[in-house]
CSV table of C-alpha atoms and ligand atoms in Angstrom, one decimal:
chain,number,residue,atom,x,y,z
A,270,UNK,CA,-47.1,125.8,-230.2
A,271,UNK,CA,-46.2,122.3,-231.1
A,272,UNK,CA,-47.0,120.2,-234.1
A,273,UNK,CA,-50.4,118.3,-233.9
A,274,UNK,CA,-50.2,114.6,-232.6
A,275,UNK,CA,-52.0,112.8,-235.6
A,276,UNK,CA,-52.3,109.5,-233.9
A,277,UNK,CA,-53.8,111.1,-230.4
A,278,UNK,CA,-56.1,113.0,-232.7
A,279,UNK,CA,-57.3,110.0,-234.4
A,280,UNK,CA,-57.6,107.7,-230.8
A,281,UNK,CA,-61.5,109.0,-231.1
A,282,UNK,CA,-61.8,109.0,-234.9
A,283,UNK,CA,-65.2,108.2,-235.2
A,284,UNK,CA,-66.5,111.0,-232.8
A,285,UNK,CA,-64.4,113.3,-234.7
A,286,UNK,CA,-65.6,112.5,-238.2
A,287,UNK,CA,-69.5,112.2,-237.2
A,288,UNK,CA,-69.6,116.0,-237.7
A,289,UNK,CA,-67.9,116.2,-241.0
A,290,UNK,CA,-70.5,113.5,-242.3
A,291,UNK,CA,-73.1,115.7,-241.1
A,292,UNK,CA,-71.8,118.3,-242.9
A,293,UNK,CA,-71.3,116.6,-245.9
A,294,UNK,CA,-74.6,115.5,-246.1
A,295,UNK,CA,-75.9,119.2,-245.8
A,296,UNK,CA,-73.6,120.2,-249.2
A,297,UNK,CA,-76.0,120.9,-251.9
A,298,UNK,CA,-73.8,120.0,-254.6
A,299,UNK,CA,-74.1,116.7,-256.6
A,300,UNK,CA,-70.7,116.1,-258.7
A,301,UNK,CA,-67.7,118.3,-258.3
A,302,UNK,CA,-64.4,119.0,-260.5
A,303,UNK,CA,-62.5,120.3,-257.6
A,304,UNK,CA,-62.9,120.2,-253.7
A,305,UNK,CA,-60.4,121.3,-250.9
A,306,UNK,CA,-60.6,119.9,-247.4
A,307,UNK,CA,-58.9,123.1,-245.0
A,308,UNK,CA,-57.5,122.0,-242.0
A,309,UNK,CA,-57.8,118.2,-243.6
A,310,UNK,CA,-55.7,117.3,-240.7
A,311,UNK,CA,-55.3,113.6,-240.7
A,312,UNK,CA,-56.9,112.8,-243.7
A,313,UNK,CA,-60.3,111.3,-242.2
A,314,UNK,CA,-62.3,114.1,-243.5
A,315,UNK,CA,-60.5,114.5,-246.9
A,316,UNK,CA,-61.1,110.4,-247.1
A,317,UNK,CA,-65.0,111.2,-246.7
A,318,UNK,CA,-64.9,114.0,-249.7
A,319,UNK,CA,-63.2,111.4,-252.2
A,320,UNK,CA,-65.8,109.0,-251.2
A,321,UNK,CA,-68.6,111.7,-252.2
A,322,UNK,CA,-67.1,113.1,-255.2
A,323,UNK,CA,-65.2,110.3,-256.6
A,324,UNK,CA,-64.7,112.0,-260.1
A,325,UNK,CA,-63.4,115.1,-258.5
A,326,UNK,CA,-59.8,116.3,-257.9
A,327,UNK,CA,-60.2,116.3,-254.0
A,328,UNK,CA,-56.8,118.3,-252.0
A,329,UNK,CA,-56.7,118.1,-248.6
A,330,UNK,CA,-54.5,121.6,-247.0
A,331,UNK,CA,-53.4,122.0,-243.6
A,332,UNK,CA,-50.6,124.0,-242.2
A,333,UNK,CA,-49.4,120.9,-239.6
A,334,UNK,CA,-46.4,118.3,-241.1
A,335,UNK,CA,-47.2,115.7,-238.8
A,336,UNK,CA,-51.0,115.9,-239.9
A,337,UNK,CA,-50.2,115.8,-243.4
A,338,UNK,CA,-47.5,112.8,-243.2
A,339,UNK,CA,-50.3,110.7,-241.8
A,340,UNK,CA,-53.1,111.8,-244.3
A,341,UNK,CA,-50.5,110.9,-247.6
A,342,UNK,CA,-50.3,107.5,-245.7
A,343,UNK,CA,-53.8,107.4,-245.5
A,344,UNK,CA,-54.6,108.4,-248.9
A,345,UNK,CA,-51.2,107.8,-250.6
A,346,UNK,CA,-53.4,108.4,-254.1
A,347,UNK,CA,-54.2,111.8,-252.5
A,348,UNK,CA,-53.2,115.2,-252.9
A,349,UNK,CA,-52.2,117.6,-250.0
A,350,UNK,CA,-50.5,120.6,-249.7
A,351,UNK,CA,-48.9,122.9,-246.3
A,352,UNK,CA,-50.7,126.5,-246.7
A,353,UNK,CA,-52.4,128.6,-243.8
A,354,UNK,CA,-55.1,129.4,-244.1
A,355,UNK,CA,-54.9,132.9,-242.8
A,356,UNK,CA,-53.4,134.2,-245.9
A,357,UNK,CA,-54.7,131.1,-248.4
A,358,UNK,CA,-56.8,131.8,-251.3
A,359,UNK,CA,-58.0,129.3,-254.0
A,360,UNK,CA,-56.6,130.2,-257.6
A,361,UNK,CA,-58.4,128.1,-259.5
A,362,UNK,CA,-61.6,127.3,-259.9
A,363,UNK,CA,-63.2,125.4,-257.0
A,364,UNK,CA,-66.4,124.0,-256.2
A,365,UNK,CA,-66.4,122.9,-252.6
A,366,UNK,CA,-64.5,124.3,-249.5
A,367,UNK,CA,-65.3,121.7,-247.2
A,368,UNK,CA,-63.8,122.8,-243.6
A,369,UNK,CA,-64.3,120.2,-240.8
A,370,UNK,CA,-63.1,121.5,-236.7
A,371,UNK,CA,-60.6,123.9,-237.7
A,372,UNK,CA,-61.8,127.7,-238.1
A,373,UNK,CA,-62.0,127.8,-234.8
A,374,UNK,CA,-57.9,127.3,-234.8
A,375,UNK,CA,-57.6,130.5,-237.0
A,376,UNK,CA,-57.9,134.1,-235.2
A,377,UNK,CA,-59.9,136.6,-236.3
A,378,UNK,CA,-61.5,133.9,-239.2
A,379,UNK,CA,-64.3,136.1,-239.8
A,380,UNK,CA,-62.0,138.2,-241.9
A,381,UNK,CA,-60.9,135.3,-243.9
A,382,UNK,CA,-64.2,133.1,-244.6
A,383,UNK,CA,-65.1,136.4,-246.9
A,384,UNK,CA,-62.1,136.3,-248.5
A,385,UNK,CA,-62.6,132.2,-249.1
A,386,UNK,CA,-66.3,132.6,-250.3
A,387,UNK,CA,-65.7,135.5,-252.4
A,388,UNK,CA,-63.2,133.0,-254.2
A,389,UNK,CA,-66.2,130.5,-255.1
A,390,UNK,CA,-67.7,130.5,-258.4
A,391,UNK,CA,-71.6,131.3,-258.6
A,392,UNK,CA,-73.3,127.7,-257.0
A,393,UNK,CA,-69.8,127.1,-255.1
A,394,UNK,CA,-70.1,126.0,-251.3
A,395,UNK,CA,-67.8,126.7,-248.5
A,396,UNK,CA,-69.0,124.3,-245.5
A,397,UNK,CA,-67.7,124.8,-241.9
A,398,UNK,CA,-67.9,122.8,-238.7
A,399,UNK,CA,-66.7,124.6,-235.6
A,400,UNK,CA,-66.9,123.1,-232.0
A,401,UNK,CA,-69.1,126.0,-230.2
A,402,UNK,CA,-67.9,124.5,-226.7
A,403,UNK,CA,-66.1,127.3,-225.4
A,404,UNK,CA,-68.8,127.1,-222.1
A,405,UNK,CA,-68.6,123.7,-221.9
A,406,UNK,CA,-67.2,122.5,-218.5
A,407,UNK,CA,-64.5,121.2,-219.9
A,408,UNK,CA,-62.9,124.0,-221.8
A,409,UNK,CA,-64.0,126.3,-218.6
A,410,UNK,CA,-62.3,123.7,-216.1
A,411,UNK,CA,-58.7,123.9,-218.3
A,412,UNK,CA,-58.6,127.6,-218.5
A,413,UNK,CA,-59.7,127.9,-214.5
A,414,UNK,CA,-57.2,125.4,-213.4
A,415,UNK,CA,-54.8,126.6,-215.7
A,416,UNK,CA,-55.7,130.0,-213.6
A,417,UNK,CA,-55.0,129.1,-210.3
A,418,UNK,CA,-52.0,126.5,-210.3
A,419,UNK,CA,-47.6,127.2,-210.3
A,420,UNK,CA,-48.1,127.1,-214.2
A,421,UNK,CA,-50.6,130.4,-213.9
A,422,UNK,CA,-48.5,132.6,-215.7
A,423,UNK,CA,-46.9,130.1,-218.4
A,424,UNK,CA,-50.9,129.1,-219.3
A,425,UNK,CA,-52.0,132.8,-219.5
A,426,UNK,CA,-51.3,132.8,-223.6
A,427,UNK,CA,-52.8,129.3,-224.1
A,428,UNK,CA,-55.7,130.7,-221.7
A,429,UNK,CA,-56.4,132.7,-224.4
A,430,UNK,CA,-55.8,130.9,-227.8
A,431,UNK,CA,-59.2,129.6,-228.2
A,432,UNK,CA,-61.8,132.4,-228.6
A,433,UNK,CA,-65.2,132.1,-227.8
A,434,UNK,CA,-67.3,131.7,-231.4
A,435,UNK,CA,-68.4,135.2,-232.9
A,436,UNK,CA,-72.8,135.0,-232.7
A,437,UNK,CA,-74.8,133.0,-235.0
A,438,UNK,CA,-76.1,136.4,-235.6
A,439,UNK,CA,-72.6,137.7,-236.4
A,440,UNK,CA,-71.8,135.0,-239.3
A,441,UNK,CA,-75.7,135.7,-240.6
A,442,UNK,CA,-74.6,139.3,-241.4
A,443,UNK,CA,-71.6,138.6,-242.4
A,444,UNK,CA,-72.1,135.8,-245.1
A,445,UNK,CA,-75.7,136.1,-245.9
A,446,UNK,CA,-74.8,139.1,-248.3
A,447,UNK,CA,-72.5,136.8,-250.3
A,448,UNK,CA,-74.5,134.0,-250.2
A,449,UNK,CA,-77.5,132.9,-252.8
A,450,UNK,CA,-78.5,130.4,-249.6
A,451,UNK,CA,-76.7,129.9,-246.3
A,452,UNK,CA,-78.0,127.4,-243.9
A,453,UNK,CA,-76.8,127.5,-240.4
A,454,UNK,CA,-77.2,125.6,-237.2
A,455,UNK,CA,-76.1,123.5,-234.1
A,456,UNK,CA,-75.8,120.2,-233.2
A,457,UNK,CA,-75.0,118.8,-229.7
A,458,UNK,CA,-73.8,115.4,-229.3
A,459,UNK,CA,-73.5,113.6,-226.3
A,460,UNK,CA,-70.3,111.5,-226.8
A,461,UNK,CA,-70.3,108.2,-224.5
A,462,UNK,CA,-67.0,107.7,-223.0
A,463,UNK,CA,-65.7,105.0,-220.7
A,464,UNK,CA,-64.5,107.2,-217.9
A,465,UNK,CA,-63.3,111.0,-217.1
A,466,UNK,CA,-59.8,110.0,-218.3
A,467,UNK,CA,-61.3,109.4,-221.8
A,468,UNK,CA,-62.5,113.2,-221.5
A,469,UNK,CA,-58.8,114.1,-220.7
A,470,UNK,CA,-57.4,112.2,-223.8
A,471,UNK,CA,-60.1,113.4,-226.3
A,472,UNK,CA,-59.1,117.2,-225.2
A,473,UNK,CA,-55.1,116.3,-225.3
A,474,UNK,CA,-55.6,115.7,-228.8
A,475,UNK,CA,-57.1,119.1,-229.4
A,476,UNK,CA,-58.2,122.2,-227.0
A,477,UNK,CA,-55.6,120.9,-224.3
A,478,UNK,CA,-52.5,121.4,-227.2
A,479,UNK,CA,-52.1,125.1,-226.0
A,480,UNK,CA,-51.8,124.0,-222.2
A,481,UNK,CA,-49.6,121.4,-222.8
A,482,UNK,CA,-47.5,122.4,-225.1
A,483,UNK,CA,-46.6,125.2,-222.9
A,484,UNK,CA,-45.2,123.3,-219.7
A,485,UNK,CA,-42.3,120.9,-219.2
A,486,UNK,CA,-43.4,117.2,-218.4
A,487,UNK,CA,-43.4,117.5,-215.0
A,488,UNK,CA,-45.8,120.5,-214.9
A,489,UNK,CA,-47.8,119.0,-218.0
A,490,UNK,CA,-48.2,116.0,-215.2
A,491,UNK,CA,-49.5,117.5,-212.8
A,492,UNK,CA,-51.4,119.9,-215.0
A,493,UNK,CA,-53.5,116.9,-216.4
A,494,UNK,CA,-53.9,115.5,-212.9
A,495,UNK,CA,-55.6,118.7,-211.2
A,496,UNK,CA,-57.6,119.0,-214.5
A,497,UNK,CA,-58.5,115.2,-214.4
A,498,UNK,CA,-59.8,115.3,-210.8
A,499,UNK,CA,-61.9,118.3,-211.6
A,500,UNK,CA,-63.5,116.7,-215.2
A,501,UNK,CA,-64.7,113.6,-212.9
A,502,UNK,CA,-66.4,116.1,-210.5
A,503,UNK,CA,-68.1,117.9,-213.3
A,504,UNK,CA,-68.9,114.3,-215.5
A,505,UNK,CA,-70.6,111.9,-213.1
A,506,UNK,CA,-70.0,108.4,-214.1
A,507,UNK,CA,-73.9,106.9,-215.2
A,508,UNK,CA,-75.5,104.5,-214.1
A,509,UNK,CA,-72.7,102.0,-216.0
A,510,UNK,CA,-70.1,103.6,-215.5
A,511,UNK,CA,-69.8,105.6,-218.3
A,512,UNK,CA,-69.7,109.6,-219.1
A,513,UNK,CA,-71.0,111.7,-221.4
A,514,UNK,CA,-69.6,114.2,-222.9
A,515,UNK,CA,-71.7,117.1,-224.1
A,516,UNK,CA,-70.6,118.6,-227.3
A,517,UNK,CA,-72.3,121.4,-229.2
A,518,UNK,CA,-71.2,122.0,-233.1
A,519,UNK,CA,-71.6,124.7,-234.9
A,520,UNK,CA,-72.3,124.1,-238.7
A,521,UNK,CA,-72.5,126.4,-241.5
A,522,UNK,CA,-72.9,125.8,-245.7
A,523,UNK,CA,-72.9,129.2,-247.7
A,524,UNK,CA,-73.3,128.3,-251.6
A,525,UNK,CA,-72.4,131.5,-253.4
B,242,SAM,C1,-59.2,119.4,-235.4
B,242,SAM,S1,-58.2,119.1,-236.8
B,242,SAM,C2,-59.5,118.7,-238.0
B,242,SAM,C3,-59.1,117.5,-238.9
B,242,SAM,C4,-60.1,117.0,-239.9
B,242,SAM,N1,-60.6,118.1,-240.8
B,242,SAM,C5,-61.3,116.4,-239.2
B,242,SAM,O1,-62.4,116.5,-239.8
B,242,SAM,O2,-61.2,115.7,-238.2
B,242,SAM,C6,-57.8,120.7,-237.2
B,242,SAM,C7,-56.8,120.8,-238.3
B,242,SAM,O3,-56.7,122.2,-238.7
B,242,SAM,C8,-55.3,122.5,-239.0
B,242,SAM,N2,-55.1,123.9,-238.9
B,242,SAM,C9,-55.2,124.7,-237.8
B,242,SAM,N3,-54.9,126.0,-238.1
B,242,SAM,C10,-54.7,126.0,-239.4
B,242,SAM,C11,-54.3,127.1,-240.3
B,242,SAM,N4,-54.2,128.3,-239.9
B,242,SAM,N5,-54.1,126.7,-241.6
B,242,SAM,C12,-54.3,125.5,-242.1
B,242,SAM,N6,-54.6,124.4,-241.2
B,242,SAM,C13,-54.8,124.7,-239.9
B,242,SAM,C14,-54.5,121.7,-237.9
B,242,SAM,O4,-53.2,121.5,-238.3
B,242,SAM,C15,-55.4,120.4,-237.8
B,242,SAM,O5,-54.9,119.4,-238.7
């Protein structure tokens, strides 16, 4: 798949980062020597942890160059580093894994949050925010357009790259047995956006990268116009002309 697009990423900035406050403000730690942001991506969310713990040694890691180019011009005092996070363990001593919209980028992640938490000291926290919007109409509407259309068989891998979220049940028996407390639960937002279009560009800098990076740009055209005409169908306009769009989060603190 391509490299992230920082910049279309950050076109809704402050939807994206809402979440990681909320998380942040559910981590039960006070001051911190050492934090890592995963999947730090543009450096928004690492920005928010050096605020917090401004005494702390705060590394933002993602596996993207183009995200971490623009997060070291963001935070040219900061420190970031390439790793995945598949295979990446901390080795040394850490007191926050903070981990804002991107687990649900890493397959199979069940097996490595374990790994991650096992890691922590005793009163560590690893905090996670996941978009839980697999069922959402529009992740459904890209997968069933990307179903039907000439690009069928060039989309069937990217119909498949996002998985839906294991149970809350599922992540309860998984990290409640390594955890002294875990706190879990969902938030939906309802996102006001000027117009269907708006939905379009919020996905194309996320859950649309699969689709898109999969076709040439004449099929990425008409891709996004089949999948455009169906998002205004399934987001009515209100009574001002704007949509909303619904967006359920998964959130999750474990302090070990
Ligand atoms: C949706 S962005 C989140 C950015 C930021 N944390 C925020 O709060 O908005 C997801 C980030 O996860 C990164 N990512 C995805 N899979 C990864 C992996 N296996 N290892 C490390 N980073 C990964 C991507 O490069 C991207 O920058």
């Amino acid at each position: 798949m391509a490299d992230w697009d920082a910049s279309l990423y950050l076109t809704f900035e402050e939807e994206r980062t809402r979440p990681a406050r909320d998380l942040l403000a559910r981590v039960p730690i006070r001051s911190a020597e050492r934090v890592v942001d995963l999947g730090c991506g543009p450096g928004n969310s690492t920005e928010l942890l050096i605020e917090r713990y401004p005494d702390a040694e705060v590394i933002g890691l993602d596996s993207s160059p183009d995200m971490l180019r623009q997060a070291r011009a963001r935070l040219p005092r900061g420190v970031f580093m390439q790793a995945d996070l598949k295979s990446w363990t901390p080795q040394e001593p850490t007191d926050l894994l903070f981990a804002n919209a991107v687990f649900q980028w890493v397959p199979d992640h069940n097996a490595v949050l374990p790994r991650l938490l096992r890691a922590l000291p005793q009163g560590g926290v690893l905090a996670l925010q996941m978009p839980d919007n697999t069922d959402e109409p529009a992740l459904a509407l890209m997968r069933e357009v990307a179903s039907k259309g000439p690009w069928a068989a060039k989309l069937a891998s990217a119909n498949a790259a996002r998985d839906d979220l294991p149970s809350v049940g599922a992540y309860y028996d998984l990290l409640r047995p390594l955890s002294a407390n875990l706190d879990i639960w969902h938030t939906v937002y309802n996102h006001v956006m000027i117009g269907p279009e708006a939905i379009v560009e919020w996905f194309k800098g996320s859950a649309l990268r699969p689709f898109l990076s999969a076709l040439d740009a004449n099929m990425q055209r008409e891709y996004v116009a089949a999948y455009t005409a169906e998002i205004a169908r399934a987001y009515p306009g209100r009574f001002d002309g704007q949509v909303l769009l619904r967006f359920p989060r998964l959130f999750i603190v474990a302090t070990r």
